[in-house]
Coordinates of C-alpha atoms and ligand atoms in Angstrom, one line a residue:
X15 CA 1.6 3.7 10.2
X16 CA 2.2 2.4 13.5
X17 CA 5.5 4.2 13.6
X18 CA 4.0 7.3 12.5
X19 CA 1.1 7.1 15.3
X20 CA 3.7 6.2 17.9
X21 CA 5.3 9.4 17.1
X22 CA 2.1 11.6 17.9
X23 CA 1.9 9.9 21.1
X24 CA -1.0 7.3 20.3
X25 CA -1.2 3.9 22.0
X26 CA -1.4 1.4 18.8
X27 CA -2.6 -1.6 18.8
X28 CA -1.6 -4.0 15.6
X29 CA -4.4 -6.6 14.8
X30 CA -2.6 -10.3 14.1
X31 CA -4.1 -13.1 12.5
X32 CA -3.3 -16.8 12.8
X33 CA -1.9 -19.0 15.9
X34 CA 1.9 -18.0 15.0
X35 CA 2.1 -15.6 12.6
X36 CA 5.6 -15.2 11.2
X37 CA 5.4 -11.3 10.6
X38 CA 4.3 -10.8 14.2
X39 CA 8.0 -10.6 15.6
X40 CA 9.2 -8.7 12.3
X41 CA 6.5 -5.9 13.2
X42 CA 7.1 -5.9 16.7
X43 CA 10.7 -5.7 16.4
X44 CA 10.3 -2.4 14.1
X45 CA 8.1 -1.0 16.7
X46 CA 8.4 -2.4 20.0
X47 CA 5.7 -0.3 21.7
X48 CA 3.2 -1.8 19.4
X49 CA 0.6 -3.9 21.2
X50 CA -0.6 -7.0 19.4
X51 CA -3.9 -8.4 19.3
X52 CA -5.7 -11.1 17.8
X53 CA -8.2 -11.0 15.0
X54 CA -8.9 -12.0 11.4
X55 CA -10.5 -10.0 8.9
X56 CA -12.3 -13.2 7.6
X57 CA -13.8 -13.7 11.0
X58 CA -16.2 -11.1 12.4
X59 CA -16.6 -12.1 15.9
X60 CA -13.0 -11.8 16.3
X61 CA -13.2 -8.3 15.1
X62 CA -15.7 -7.5 17.6
X63 CA -13.3 -8.8 20.3
X64 CA -10.7 -6.9 19.4
X65 CA -12.6 -3.7 19.3
X66 CA -14.1 -4.4 22.8
X67 CA -10.8 -5.2 24.4
X68 CA -9.1 -2.4 22.8
X69 CA -11.8 0.4 22.4
X70 CA -9.9 2.5 19.8
X71 CA -10.6 6.2 19.2
X72 CA -9.1 5.5 15.7
X73 CA -9.2 2.3 13.1
X74 CA -6.7 2.2 10.2
X75 CA -7.6 -0.6 8.0
X76 CA -4.6 -1.2 5.8
X77 CA -5.4 -5.1 6.1
X78 CA -5.7 -7.0 2.7
X79 CA -4.2 -9.6 0.5
X80 CA -2.6 -6.8 -1.3
X81 CA -0.6 -8.6 -4.1
X82 CA -2.4 -8.0 -7.6
X83 CA -0.8 -11.0 -9.3
X84 CA -1.8 -13.4 -6.6
X85 CA -5.4 -12.3 -6.6
X86 CA -5.6 -13.9 -10.1
X87 CA -4.7 -17.2 -8.6
X88 CA -6.8 -16.8 -5.5
X89 CA -9.5 -14.7 -6.3
X90 CA -12.2 -15.9 -3.5
X91 CA -9.8 -15.4 -0.7
X92 CA -8.9 -12.1 -2.1
X93 CA -12.7 -11.1 -2.4
X94 CA -12.9 -12.4 1.4
X95 CA -10.0 -10.6 2.9
X96 CA -9.5 -7.5 0.9
X97 CA -13.4 -6.8 0.0
X98 CA -15.6 -8.4 3.0
X99 CA -13.1 -7.9 5.3
X100 CA -13.8 -3.8 4.9
X101 CA -17.6 -5.3 5.5
X102 CA -16.9 -7.0 8.7
X103 CA -14.6 -4.3 9.8
X104 CA -17.6 -1.7 9.4
X105 CA -19.6 -4.0 11.0
X106 CA -17.7 -4.5 14.0
X107 CA -17.6 -0.7 14.4
X108 CA -21.3 -0.2 14.1
X109 CA -21.7 -2.8 16.8
X110 CA -19.1 -1.8 19.0
X111 CA -19.3 2.1 18.1
X112 CA -17.2 3.8 20.7
X113 CA -19.4 6.3 22.8
X114 CA -21.8 8.6 21.4
X115 CA -19.7 11.5 22.4
X116 CA -16.6 10.0 20.8
X117 CA -17.3 7.6 18.0
X118 CA -14.8 5.4 16.6
X119 CA -13.4 7.0 13.5
X120 CA -12.0 4.7 10.6
X121 CA -9.7 4.9 7.8
X122 CA -10.2 2.5 4.8
X123 CA -7.1 1.8 2.5
X124 CA -8.8 2.1 -1.0
X125 CA -6.5 1.7 -4.0
X126 CA -5.5 3.0 -7.4
X127 CA -6.0 -0.3 -8.4
X128 CA -9.9 0.6 -8.8
X129 CA -9.1 3.0 -11.7
X130 CA -8.1 -0.1 -13.7
X131 CA -8.2 0.4 -17.3
X132 CA -8.3 4.4 -16.6
X133 CA -11.3 6.7 -18.0
X134 CA -9.6 9.9 -17.7
X135 CA -5.8 11.2 -16.9
X136 CA -5.1 12.1 -14.2
X137 CA -7.6 10.4 -11.9
X138 CA -9.3 12.1 -9.2
X139 CA -12.1 11.1 -6.6
X140 CA -14.7 11.5 -9.6
X141 CA -13.2 9.4 -12.0
X142 CA -15.1 6.0 -12.6
X143 CA -13.8 2.7 -11.5
X144 CA -12.7 -0.1 -14.2
X145 CA -10.9 -2.7 -12.0
X146 CA -8.6 -5.0 -14.1
X147 CA -7.9 -7.6 -11.1
X148 CA -10.0 -9.5 -8.6
X149 CA -7.8 -7.3 -6.3
X150 CA -9.4 -4.1 -7.8
X151 CA -12.8 -5.5 -7.7
X152 CA -12.4 -6.3 -4.0
X153 CA -10.9 -2.8 -3.3
X154 CA -13.8 -1.3 -5.1
X155 CA -16.1 -3.4 -3.1
X156 CA -14.5 -2.0 0.2
X157 CA -14.4 1.4 -0.7
X158 CA -18.1 1.7 -2.0
X159 CA -19.3 -0.1 1.3
X160 CA -17.4 2.4 3.3
X161 CA -19.3 5.1 1.4
X162 CA -22.5 3.4 2.0
X163 CA -22.0 3.0 5.6
X164 CA -20.9 6.8 6.0
X165 CA -24.0 7.8 4.3
X166 CA -26.3 4.9 6.1
X167 CA -25.0 5.3 9.7
X168 CA -23.3 8.6 9.7
X169 CA -20.2 6.9 10.5
X170 CA -16.9 8.9 10.3
X171 CA -15.4 6.5 7.8
X172 CA -13.1 8.0 5.3
X173 CA -11.1 6.3 2.1
X174 CA -7.8 7.2 1.1
X175 CA -7.4 6.2 -2.7
X176 CA -4.0 5.6 -2.6
X177 CA -1.8 5.3 -5.4
X178 CA 1.6 3.0 -5.2
X179 CA 3.6 3.8 -2.1
X180 CA 7.0 2.3 -1.6
X181 CA 9.7 2.1 1.0
X182 CA 12.7 0.0 1.7
X183 CA 9.9 -2.3 3.9
X184 CA 8.1 -3.0 0.5
X185 CA 7.9 -6.8 0.2
X186 CA 10.2 -8.5 -2.3
X187 CA 7.3 -9.6 -4.7
X188 CA 6.5 -5.9 -5.8
X189 CA 8.5 -4.6 -8.7
X190 CA 10.3 -2.0 -7.1
X191 CA 11.9 -3.9 -4.1
X192 CA 12.2 -6.7 -6.6
X193 CA 14.4 -4.2 -8.4
X194 CA 16.4 -2.4 -5.9
X195 CA 17.0 -5.8 -4.1
X196 CA 18.1 -7.4 -7.1
X197 CA 20.4 -4.6 -8.3
X198 CA 22.3 -4.4 -4.7
X199 CA 22.8 -8.4 -5.3
X200 CA 24.1 -7.6 -8.9
X201 CA 26.3 -4.8 -7.4
X202 CA 27.6 -6.9 -4.7
X203 CA 28.3 -10.0 -7.0
X204 CA 25.5 -12.3 -5.6
X205 CA 23.1 -12.2 -8.8
X206 CA 23.5 -12.2 -12.4
X207 CA 19.9 -10.7 -13.5
X208 CA 16.5 -9.6 -12.8
X209 CA 13.6 -11.4 -14.2
X210 CA 10.4 -9.2 -14.5
X211 CA 6.9 -9.1 -16.6
X212 CA 5.6 -6.0 -18.4
X213 CA 8.2 -3.6 -18.6
X214 CA 6.0 -1.0 -20.3
X215 CA 3.6 -0.5 -17.2
X216 CA 3.8 2.9 -15.7
X217 CA 3.0 4.2 -11.9
X218 CA 2.4 6.9 -9.8
X219 CA 4.9 6.0 -7.3
X220 CA 5.4 8.1 -3.8
X221 CA 7.1 7.3 -0.5
X222 CA 5.0 5.3 2.0
X223 CA 6.2 7.5 4.7
X224 CA 4.3 10.6 3.4
X225 CA 1.3 8.7 2.4
X226 CA 0.8 7.4 6.1
X227 CA 0.5 11.3 7.0
X228 CA -2.3 12.0 4.9
X229 CA -4.2 8.8 6.0
X230 CA -4.0 10.2 9.7
X231 CA -4.9 13.7 8.3
X232 CA -8.3 12.4 6.9
X233 CA -9.2 11.0 10.2
X234 CA -8.6 14.3 12.0
X235 CA -11.0 15.9 9.9
X236 CA -14.6 17.1 11.2
X237 CA -16.2 15.5 8.2
X238 CA -15.1 12.1 6.8
X239 CA -14.4 12.0 3.1
X240 CA -12.7 10.2 0.1
X241 CA -9.3 11.4 -1.2
X242 CA -6.7 10.8 -4.0
X243 CA -3.4 10.3 -2.7
X244 CA -0.5 10.4 -5.2
X245 CA 2.5 12.3 -6.4
X246 CA 0.9 13.5 -10.0
X247 CA 4.2 11.9 -11.6
X248 CA 4.4 8.8 -13.6
X249 CA 7.2 6.5 -14.6
X250 CA 7.3 3.5 -16.6
X251 CA 9.1 0.5 -15.1
X252 CA 12.0 1.2 -17.6
X253 CA 12.7 4.4 -16.1
X254 CA 12.6 2.9 -12.6
X255 CA 15.3 0.4 -13.8
X256 CA 17.0 3.3 -15.6
X257 CA 17.3 5.4 -12.5
X258 CA 18.2 2.9 -10.2
X259 CA 21.2 1.3 -12.2
X260 CA 22.2 5.1 -12.4
X261 CA 22.2 5.1 -8.5
X262 CA 24.5 1.8 -8.6
X263 CA 26.7 3.3 -11.2
X264 CA 26.2 0.4 -13.5
X265 CA 25.8 1.3 -16.8
X266 CA 23.3 -0.5 -19.4
X267 CA 20.6 -2.0 -17.3
X268 CA 19.2 -3.7 -20.4
X269 CA 22.2 -6.4 -20.4
X270 CA 21.0 -7.4 -16.8
X271 CA 17.3 -7.7 -17.1
X272 CA 15.4 -10.6 -18.7
X273 CA 11.8 -10.9 -19.2
X274 CA 9.6 -13.7 -18.6
X275 CA 5.7 -13.9 -19.3
X276 CA 5.4 -15.8 -15.9
X277 CA 5.4 -12.2 -14.5
X278 CA 2.7 -10.6 -16.6
X279 CA -1.0 -10.6 -15.5
X280 CA -4.1 -11.6 -17.3
X281 CA -5.5 -8.1 -17.5
X282 CA -2.9 -5.2 -17.0
X283 CA -3.3 -1.7 -15.4
X284 CA -1.0 0.0 -17.9
X285 CA -0.7 3.6 -16.6
X286 CA -1.8 5.5 -13.5
X287 CA -1.2 8.8 -12.6
X288 CA -3.3 10.8 -9.7
X289 CA -4.6 14.2 -8.7
X290 CA -4.5 14.9 -5.2
X291 CA -5.4 18.4 -5.3
X292 CA -8.2 17.9 -2.9
X293 CA -6.0 16.4 -0.4
X294 CA -3.7 19.3 -1.1
X295 CA -6.4 21.7 -0.4
X296 CA -8.5 20.2 2.4
X297 CA -5.6 18.5 4.1
X298 CA -2.9 20.3 3.3
X299 CA -1.0 17.8 2.4
X300 CA 1.6 17.3 -0.2
X301 CA 4.4 14.7 -0.7
X302 CA 7.9 15.4 0.2
X303 CA 10.1 12.5 -0.9
X304 CA 10.8 12.8 -4.8
X305 CA 11.0 10.0 -7.2
X306 CA 14.7 10.2 -7.5
X307 CA 15.0 10.1 -3.4
X308 CA 12.8 7.2 -3.3
X309 CA 14.6 5.0 -5.9
X310 CA 18.1 5.9 -4.2
X311 CA 16.5 5.3 -0.9
X312 CA 15.1 1.8 -1.6
X313 CA 18.6 0.8 -3.4
X314 CA 20.9 2.2 -0.7
X315 CA 19.1 0.4 1.9
X316 CA 19.0 -3.2 0.1
X317 CA 22.7 -2.8 -0.7
X318 CA 23.3 -2.1 3.0
X319 CA 21.1 -5.2 3.9
X320 CA 22.5 -7.5 1.6
X321 CA 26.4 -6.3 2.3
X322 CA 25.4 -7.2 6.1
X323 CA 23.9 -10.5 5.1
X324 CA 26.8 -11.6 2.8
X325 CA 29.3 -10.6 5.7
X326 CA 27.3 -12.8 8.1
X327 CA 27.4 -16.0 5.6
X328 CA 31.4 -15.5 5.3
Ligands
LIG8 O1 4.6 -3.5 -7.6 P1 3.4 -4.2 -8.1 O2 3.0 -5.7 -7.9 O3 2.3 -3.5 -7.6 P2 0.8 -3.1 -8.6 O4 0.2 -4.0 -9.0 O5 0.7 -1.8 -9.0 O6 0.0 -2.8 -7.0 C1 0.3 -1.9 -5.9 O7 0.0 -0.6 -6.0 C2 -1.4 -0.8 -5.7 C3 -2.1 0.8 -5.6 O8 -1.8 1.3 -6.9 C4 -1.9 -1.2 -4.5 F1 -3.2 -1.3 -4.2 C5 -1.5 -2.7 -4.3 O9 -1.7 -3.6 -3.3 C6 -0.1 -3.1 -4.6 O10 0.6 -2.4 -3.4 O11 3.6 -3.9 -10.1 C7 3.3 -2.7 -10.7 C8 3.7 -2.9 -12.0 C9 2.5 -3.9 -12.4 O12 2.1 -3.2 -13.9 C10 3.2 -5.3 -12.7 O13 2.7 -5.8 -14.3 O14 4.7 -3.6 -12.3 C11 4.3 -4.7 -13.3 N1 5.6 -5.9 -13.5 C12 6.5 -5.9 -14.3 N2 7.3 -7.0 -13.9 C13 5.9 -6.6 -12.2 C14 6.8 -7.2 -12.6 N3 5.1 -6.6 -10.8 C15 5.9 -7.5 -10.1 N4 5.1 -7.3 -9.1 N5 6.9 -8.5 -10.3 C16 7.3 -8.4 -11.5 O15 8.3 -9.1 -12.0

């Protein structure tokens, strides 16, 4: 997001929590012009101070405890950060406000996890929510409170109901990167197998670089609103594995993949598939990177990274 905004000529500030956040340097290295500001989604006064210091025109709240599996083990922390963090951000905007002629605009990262046990396929902005994890429940709160503040205080607050969006920068704990990184290590002879949970789950996977453009477009509209951001294509984890192993020119992925119930969740979201017709019609947005290109991009990036690391270790 910050890279996209910097490319558009924005001065970008990133909120960083904790006294010595290990990710701060990593983010700074990726985008040297990014300016880091202290603040925490769990501390309203710190958000107010950050807004007073920066006086932003636009806020993109992509902050959350975003790993669904962990939300079952740390539900209260998830509710506090992923759910109440949105309320605190909205309150900070309401209090600091920007100027009357130039009010602060807000983007809230809502999630397709809100659909959970889906009531209809494909999912649209009108599909009822049925979250299946503490993370999904917290996101429903964040989404609903954003709508409520928009209606109550005429805030320019929009929500993007984003389906899974991936890239080489995805954390290693998420299934796509776990697969592409494990596969790269298998290819280089550094690892024998990949251990996963439920292989039957299906997701609508898009490229994060495409999705940030949709987030920005929402904020540029005269009227704030909610939009589903998705590719409209759904694939199982088995299909992801099949394609990734073909990219690596390794036959028979089944011999390299183990399953372990440790990676299964107490309640699963079986299949997600979004309909982004509203974003297409009103924002003129459509995804550019295909599923095949995404899988290849992630595998090739992991292969290059792991090969460079192995070279250094020699
Ligand atoms: O990659 P995942 O952990 O992503 P998940 O749960 O779909 O959530 C991601 O997308 C959401 C948008 O829909 C975001 F809101 C959220 O923050 C996050 O970015 O898991 C995808 C699927 C699940 O069904 C999971 O059970 O893969 C299945 N899976 C199977 N084996 C696994 C594994 N997931 C992980 N992380 N690790 C496994 O070993």
